[in-house]
Short mmCIF file of C-alpha atoms in Angstrom, two decimals:
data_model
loop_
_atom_site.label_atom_id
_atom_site.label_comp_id
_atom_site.label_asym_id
_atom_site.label_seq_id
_atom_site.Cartn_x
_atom_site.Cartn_y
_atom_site.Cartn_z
CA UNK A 152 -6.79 -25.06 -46.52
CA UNK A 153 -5.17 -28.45 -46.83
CA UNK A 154 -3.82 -29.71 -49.64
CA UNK A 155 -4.37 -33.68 -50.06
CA UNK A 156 -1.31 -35.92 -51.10
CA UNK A 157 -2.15 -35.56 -54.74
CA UNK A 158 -2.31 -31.96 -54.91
CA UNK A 159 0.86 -31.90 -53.33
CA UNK A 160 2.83 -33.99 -55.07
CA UNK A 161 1.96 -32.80 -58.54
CA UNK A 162 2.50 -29.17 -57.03
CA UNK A 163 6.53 -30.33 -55.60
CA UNK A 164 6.91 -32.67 -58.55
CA UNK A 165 4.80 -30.79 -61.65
CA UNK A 166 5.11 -33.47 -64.62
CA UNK A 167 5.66 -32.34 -68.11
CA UNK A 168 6.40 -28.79 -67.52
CA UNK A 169 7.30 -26.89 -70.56
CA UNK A 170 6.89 -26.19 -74.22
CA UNK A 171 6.24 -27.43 -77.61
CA UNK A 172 6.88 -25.54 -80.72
CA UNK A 173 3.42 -23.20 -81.49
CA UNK A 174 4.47 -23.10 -84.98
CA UNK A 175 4.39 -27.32 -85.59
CA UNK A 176 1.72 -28.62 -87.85
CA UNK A 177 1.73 -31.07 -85.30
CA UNK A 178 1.02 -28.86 -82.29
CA UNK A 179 -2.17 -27.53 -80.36
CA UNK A 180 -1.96 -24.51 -78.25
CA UNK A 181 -4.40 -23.61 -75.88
CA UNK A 182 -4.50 -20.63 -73.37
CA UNK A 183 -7.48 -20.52 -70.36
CA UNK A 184 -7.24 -18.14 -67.58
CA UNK A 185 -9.29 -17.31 -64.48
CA UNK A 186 -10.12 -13.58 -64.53
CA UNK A 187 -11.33 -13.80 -60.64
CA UNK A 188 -8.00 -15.21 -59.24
CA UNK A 189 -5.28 -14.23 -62.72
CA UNK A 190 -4.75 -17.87 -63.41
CA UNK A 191 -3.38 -18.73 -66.31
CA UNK A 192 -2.69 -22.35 -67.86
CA UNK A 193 -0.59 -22.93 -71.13
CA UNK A 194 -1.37 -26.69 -72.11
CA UNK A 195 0.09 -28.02 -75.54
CA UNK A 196 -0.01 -30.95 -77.45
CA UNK A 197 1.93 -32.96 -80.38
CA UNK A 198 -0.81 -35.22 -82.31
CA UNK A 199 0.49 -38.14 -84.88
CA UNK A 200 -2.19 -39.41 -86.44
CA UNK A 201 -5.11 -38.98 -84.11
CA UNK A 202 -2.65 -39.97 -81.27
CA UNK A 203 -1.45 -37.20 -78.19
CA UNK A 204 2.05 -38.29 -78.62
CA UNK A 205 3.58 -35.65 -76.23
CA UNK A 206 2.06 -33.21 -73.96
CA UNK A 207 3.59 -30.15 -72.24
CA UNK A 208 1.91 -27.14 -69.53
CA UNK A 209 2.67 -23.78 -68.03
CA UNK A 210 0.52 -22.92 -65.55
CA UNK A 211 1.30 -19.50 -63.13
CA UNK A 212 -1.20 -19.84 -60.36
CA UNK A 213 -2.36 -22.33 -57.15
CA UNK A 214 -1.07 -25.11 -56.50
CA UNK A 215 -4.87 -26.91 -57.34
CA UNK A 216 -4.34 -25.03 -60.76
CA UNK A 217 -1.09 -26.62 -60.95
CA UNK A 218 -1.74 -29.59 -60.29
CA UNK A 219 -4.80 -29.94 -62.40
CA UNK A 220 -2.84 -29.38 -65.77
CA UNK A 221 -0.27 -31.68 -64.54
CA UNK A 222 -2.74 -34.31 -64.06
CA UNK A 223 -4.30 -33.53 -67.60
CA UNK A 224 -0.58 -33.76 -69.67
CA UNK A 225 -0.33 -36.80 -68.06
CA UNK A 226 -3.76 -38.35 -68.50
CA UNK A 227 -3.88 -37.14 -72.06
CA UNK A 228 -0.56 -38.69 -73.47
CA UNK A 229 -1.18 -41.61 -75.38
CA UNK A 230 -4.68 -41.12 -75.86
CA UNK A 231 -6.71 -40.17 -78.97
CA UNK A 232 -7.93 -36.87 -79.25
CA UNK A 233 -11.35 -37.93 -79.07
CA UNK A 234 -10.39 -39.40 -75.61
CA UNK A 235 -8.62 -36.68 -74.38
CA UNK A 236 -11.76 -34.68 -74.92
CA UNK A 237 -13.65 -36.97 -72.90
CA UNK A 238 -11.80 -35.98 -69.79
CA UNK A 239 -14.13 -34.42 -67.73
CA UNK A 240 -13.24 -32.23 -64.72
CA UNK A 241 -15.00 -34.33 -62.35
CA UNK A 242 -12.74 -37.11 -62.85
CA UNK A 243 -9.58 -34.75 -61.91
CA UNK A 244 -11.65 -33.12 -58.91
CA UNK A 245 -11.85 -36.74 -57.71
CA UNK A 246 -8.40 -37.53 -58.52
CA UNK A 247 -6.65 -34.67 -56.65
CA UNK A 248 -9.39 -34.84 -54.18
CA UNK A 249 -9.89 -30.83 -54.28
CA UNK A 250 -12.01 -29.07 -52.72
CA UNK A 251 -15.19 -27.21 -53.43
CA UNK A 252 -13.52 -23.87 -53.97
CA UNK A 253 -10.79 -25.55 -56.17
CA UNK A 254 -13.09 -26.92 -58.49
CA UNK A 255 -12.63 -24.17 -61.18
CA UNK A 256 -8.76 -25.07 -61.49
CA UNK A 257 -10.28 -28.52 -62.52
CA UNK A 258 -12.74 -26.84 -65.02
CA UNK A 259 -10.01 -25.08 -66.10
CA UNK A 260 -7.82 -27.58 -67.25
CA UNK A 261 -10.48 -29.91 -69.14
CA UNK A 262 -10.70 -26.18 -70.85
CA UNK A 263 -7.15 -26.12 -71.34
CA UNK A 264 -7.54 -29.55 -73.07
CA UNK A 265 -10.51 -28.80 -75.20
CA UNK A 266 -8.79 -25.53 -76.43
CA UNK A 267 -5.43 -27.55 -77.42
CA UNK A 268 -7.16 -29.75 -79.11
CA UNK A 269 -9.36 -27.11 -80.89
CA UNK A 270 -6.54 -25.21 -81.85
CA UNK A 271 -5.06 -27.94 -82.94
CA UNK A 272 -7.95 -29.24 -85.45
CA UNK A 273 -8.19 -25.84 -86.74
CA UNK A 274 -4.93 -26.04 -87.80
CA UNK A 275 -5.26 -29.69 -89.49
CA UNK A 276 -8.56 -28.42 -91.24
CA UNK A 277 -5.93 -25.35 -92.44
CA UNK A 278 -3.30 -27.44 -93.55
CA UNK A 279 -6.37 -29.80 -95.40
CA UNK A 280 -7.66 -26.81 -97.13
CA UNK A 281 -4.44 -25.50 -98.45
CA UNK A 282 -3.85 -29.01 -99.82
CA UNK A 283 -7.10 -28.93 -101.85
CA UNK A 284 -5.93 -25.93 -103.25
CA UNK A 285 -2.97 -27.01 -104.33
CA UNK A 286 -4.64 -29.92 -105.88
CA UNK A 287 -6.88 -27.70 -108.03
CA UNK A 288 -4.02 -25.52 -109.10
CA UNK B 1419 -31.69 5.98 -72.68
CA UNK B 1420 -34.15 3.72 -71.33
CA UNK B 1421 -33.74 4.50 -68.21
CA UNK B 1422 -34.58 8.03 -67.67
CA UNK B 1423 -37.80 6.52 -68.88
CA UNK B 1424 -38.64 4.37 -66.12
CA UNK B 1425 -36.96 6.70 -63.72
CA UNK B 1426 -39.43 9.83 -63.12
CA UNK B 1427 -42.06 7.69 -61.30
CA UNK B 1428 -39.45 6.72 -58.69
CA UNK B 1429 -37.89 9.86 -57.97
CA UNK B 1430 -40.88 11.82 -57.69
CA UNK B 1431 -42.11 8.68 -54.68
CA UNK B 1432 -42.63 10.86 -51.90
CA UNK B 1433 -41.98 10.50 -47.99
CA UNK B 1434 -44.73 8.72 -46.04
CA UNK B 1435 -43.96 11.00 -42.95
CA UNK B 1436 -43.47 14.58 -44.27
CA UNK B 1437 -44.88 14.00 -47.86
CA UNK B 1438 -42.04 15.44 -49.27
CA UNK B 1439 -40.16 14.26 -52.58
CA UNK B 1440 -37.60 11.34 -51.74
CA UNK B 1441 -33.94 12.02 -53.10
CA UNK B 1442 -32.61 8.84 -51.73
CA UNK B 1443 -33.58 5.33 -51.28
CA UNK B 1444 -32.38 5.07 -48.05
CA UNK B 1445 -33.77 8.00 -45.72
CA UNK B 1446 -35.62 11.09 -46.81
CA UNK B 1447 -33.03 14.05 -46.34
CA UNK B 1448 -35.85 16.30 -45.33
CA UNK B 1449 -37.40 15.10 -42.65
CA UNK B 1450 -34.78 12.24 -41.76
CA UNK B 1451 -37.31 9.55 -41.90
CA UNK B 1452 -34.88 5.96 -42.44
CA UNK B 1453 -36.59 4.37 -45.41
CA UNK B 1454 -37.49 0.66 -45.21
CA UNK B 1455 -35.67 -0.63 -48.13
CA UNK B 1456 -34.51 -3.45 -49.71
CA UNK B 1457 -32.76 -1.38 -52.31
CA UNK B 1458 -29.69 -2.85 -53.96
CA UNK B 1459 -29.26 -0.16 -56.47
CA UNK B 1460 -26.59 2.36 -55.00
CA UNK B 1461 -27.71 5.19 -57.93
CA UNK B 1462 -31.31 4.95 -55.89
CA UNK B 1463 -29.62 4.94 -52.82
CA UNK B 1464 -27.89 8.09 -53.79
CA UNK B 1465 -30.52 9.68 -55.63
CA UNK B 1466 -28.07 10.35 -58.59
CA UNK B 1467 -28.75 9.50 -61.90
CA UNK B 1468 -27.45 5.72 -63.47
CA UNK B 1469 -24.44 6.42 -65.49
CA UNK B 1470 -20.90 5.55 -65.20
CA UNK B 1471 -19.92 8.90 -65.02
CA UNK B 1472 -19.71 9.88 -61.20
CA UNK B 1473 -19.10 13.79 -60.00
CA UNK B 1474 -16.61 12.40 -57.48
CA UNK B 1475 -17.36 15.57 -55.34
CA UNK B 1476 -21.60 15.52 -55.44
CA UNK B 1477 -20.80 12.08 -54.51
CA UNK B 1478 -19.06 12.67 -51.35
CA UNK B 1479 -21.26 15.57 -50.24
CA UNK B 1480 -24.26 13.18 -50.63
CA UNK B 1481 -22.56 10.52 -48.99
CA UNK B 1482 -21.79 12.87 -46.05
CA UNK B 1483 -25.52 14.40 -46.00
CA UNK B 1484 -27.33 11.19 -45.81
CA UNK B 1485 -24.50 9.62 -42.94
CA UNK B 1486 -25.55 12.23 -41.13
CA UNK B 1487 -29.36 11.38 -41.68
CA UNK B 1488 -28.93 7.70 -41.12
CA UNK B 1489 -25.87 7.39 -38.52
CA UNK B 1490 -27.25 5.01 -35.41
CA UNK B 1491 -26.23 7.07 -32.93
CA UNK B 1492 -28.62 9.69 -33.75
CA UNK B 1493 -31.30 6.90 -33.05
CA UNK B 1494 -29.72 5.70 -29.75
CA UNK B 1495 -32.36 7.42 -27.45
CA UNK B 1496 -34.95 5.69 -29.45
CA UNK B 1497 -36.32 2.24 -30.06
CA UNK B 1498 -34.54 -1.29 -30.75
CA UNK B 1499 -36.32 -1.31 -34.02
CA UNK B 1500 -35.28 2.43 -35.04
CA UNK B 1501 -32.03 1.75 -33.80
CA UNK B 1502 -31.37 -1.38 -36.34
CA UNK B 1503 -33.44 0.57 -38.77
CA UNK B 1504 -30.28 2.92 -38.98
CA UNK B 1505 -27.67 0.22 -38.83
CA UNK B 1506 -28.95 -0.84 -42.18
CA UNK B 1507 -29.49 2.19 -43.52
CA UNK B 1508 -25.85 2.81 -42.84
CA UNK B 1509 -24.32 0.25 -44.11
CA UNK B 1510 -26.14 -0.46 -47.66
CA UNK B 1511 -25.37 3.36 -47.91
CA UNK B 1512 -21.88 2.08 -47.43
CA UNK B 1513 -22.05 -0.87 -49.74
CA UNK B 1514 -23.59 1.90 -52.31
CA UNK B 1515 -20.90 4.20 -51.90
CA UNK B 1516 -18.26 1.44 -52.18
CA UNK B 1517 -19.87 0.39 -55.75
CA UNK B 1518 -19.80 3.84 -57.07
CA UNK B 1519 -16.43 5.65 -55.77
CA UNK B 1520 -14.79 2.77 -57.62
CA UNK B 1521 -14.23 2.61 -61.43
CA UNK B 1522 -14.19 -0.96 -61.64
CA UNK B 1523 -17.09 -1.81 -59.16
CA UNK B 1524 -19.13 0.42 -60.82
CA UNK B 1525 -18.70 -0.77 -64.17
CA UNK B 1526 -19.32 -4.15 -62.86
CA UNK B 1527 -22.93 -3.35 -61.03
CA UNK B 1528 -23.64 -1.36 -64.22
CA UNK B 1529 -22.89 -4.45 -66.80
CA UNK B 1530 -25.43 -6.79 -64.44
CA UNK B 1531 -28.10 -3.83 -63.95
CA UNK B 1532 -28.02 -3.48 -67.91
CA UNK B 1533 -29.01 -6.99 -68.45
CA UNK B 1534 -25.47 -7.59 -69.43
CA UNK B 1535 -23.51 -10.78 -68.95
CA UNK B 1536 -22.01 -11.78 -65.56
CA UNK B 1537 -19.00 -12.80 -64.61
CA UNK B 1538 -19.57 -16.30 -64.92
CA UNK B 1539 -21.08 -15.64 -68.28
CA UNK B 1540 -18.33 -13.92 -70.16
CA UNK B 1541 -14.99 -15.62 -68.71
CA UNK B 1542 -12.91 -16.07 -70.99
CA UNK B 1543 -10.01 -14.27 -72.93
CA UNK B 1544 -8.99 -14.05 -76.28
CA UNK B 1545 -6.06 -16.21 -76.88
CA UNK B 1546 -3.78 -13.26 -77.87
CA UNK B 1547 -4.77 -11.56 -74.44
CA UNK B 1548 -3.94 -14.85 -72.56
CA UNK B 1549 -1.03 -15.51 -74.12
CA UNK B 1550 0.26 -11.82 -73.42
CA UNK B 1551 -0.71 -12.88 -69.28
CA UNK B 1552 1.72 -15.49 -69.83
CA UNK B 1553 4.53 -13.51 -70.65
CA UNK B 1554 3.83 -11.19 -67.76
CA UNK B 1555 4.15 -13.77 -65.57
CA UNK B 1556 7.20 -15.07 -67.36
CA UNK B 1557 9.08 -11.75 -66.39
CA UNK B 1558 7.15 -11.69 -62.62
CA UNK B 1559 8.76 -15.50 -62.14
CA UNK B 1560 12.02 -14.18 -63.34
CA UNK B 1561 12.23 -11.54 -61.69
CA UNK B 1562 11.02 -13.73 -58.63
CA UNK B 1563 13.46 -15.99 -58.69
CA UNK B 1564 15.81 -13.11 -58.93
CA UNK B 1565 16.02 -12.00 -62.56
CA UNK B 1566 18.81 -13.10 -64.59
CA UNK B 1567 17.67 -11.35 -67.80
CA UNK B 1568 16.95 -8.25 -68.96
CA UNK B 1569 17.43 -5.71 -65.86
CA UNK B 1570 14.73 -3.60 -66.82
CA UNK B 1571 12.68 -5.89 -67.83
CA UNK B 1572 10.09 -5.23 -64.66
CA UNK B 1573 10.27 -1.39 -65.55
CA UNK B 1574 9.13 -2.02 -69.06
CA UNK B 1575 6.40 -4.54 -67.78
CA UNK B 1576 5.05 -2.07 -65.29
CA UNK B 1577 4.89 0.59 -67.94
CA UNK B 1578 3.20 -1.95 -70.65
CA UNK B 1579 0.54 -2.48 -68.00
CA UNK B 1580 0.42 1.02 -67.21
CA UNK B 1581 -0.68 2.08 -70.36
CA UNK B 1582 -3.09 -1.09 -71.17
CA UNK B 1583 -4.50 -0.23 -67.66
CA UNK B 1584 -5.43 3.07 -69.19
CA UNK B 1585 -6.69 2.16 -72.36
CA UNK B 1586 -9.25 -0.31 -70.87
CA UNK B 1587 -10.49 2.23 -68.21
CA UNK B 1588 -10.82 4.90 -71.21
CA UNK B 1589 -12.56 1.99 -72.68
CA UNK B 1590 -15.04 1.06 -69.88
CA UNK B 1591 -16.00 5.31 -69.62
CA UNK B 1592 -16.84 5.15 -73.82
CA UNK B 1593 -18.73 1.35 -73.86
CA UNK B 1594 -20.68 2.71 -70.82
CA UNK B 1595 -21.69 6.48 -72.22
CA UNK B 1596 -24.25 6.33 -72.85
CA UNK B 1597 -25.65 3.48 -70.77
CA UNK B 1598 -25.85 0.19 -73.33
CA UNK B 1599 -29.52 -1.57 -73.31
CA UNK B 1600 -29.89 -5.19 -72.96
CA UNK B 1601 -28.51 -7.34 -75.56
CA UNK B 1602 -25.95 -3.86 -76.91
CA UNK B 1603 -22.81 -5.74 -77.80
CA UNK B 1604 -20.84 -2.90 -75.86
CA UNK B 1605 -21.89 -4.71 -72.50
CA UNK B 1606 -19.93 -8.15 -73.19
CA UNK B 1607 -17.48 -5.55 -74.24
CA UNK B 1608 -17.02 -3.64 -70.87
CA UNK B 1609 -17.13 -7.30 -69.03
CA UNK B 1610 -14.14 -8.34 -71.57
CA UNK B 1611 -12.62 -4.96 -70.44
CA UNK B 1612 -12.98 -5.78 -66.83
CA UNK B 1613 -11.24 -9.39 -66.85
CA UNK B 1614 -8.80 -7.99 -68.51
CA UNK B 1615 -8.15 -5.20 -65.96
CA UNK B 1616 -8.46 -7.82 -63.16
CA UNK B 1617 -5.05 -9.61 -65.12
CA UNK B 1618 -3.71 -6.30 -65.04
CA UNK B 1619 -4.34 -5.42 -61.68
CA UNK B 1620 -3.06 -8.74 -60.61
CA UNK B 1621 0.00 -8.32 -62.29
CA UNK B 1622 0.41 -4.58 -61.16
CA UNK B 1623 -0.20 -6.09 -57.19
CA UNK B 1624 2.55 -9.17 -57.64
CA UNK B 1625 4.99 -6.19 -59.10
CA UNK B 1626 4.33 -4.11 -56.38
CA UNK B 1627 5.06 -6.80 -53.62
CA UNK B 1628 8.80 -7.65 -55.56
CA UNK B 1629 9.99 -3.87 -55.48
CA UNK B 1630 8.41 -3.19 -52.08
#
């Protein structure tokens, strides 16, 4: 199978490879995998406000796998969360022009994306409660 | 267990040709009649009971019993239609055998036949589980690129997933005895079980290719 241009340029020149700190207030984690081909994507993000500010992904399989979290770091920086959530899979299918029997590396990275930016909220909603808390003590 | 309720009727089916109880699905072992089946259960095909627990050796002796009942060759002299008749005998009693001399497979048909949730259904991991896959590869991609760290550091992988190989196979053998209904909890249990060996098996192949 042939990769197209896209694919292969995201594959030789992977942006925003790497890692944020897990423990940051500021920082959503989220780990997908693949079971049927062992694919697994690390995507992270660092949030001011509502803002992505920075995003960073480890990904250890294809090169359609890599690619597609590539694509997502850098479509997702600068955008709300909100709008980062809106990032369907379709849109990075067309992008990297994959094919058929790539698609799931697309599906998995809007995952990736949704379960940054759940992991994230969870731990703003944390952070909110313990406030509260310390408010009524 | 449901099934052994449903069970009796088919087992005690008998053979339109010598009117004798059918074992199998696939041809009747006493007169060698090929059965006209669209059977996709390899238990039926067998004529063993549904459980995960397989006697490895009934297995093969059934398996070598029922080749000799369906193998085309014994059907050359005959008709076109007897001949093909045998062909696909054969080979869903190889597809059957495949599915139940294998751990995994097995599991896998059982989880489906169960009313359990598919593959596509129950995909994904726990983020502790996926998190540990990343470190796996971590060590494979050092070790790849010709490991600067810790020289044993593939040893100690291989023995990690080893042991968590075991575990989830142990696992499969207790979520599947007795055979879960639909809707038991223990069948999205047994599918986690399998993803998870498929990351381990993965892992296990990708170590096997660097120390080859």
């Amino acid at each position: 199978m042939a990769y197209s241009d896209k694919v292969l340029d995201h594959y030789n020149n992977p942006r925003n490879v790497g890692s944020l700190d897990k423990g940051s207030d500021k920082v959503g984690t989220g780990v997908v995998g693949a079971p049927e081909c062992g694919d697994v994507m690390k995507l992270q993000i660092e949030v001011e406000g509502d803002t992505i500010v920075d995003a960073k992904f480890k990904t250890f399989g294809c090169g359609s796998a890599i690619a597609s979290s590539s694509l997502a770091t850098e479509w997702i920086k600068g955008k709300t969360i909100d709008e980062a959530l809106a990032i369907n899979n379709t849109q990075i299918v067309a992008e990297l022009a994959l094919p058929p029997v790539k698609i799931h590396c697309s599906v998995l990275a809007e995952d990736a994306i949704k379960a940054a930016v759940s992991d994230f909220k969870a731990k703003r909603a944390e952070e909110a409660s313990k406030h509260t808390e310390g408010a009524q003590q | 267990m449901e099934i052994d309720v449903a069970e009796p009727e088919r087992s005690q089916a008998a053979c339109e040709r010598c009117g004798r109880p059918l074992e199998s699905t696939v041809a009747c072992l006493e007169c060698g009649a090929l059965l006209r089946t669209d059977e996709e259960d390899p238990f039926r095909a067998f004529g063993i009971e549904r459980a995960f627990e397989v006697d490895a050796k009934l297995l093969r002796k059934k398996l070598l019993k029922l080749q000799r009942a369906t193998h085309p060759d014994f059907f050359a002299t005959q008709g076109e239609a007897e001949r093909e008749a045998a062909e696909r005998a054969t080979s869903s009693l190889n597809a059957a055998f495949e599915i139940l001399s294998d751990d995994l497979r097995r599991a896998d048909w059982l989880v489906s036949a169960q009313g359990g949730p598919s593959r596509d259904d129950e995909r994904q991991m726990p983020q502790a589980f996926l998190m540990e896959v990343m470190e796996w590869n971590e060590v494979l991609e050092e070790a790849r690129d010709g490991g600067t760290g810790d020289p044993n550091a593939l040893a100690t992988l291989t023995s990690d997933l080893d042991a968590a190989r075991t575990t989830e196979l142990a696992g499969l053998e207790r979520d599947l005895t007795p055979l879960p209904a639909a809707g038991d909890e223990r069948l999205r249990t047994v599918r986690r079980r399998l993803n998870a060996l498929r990351y381990i098996d993965r892992a296990l192949g990708e170590i096997g290719t660097l120390t080859r």
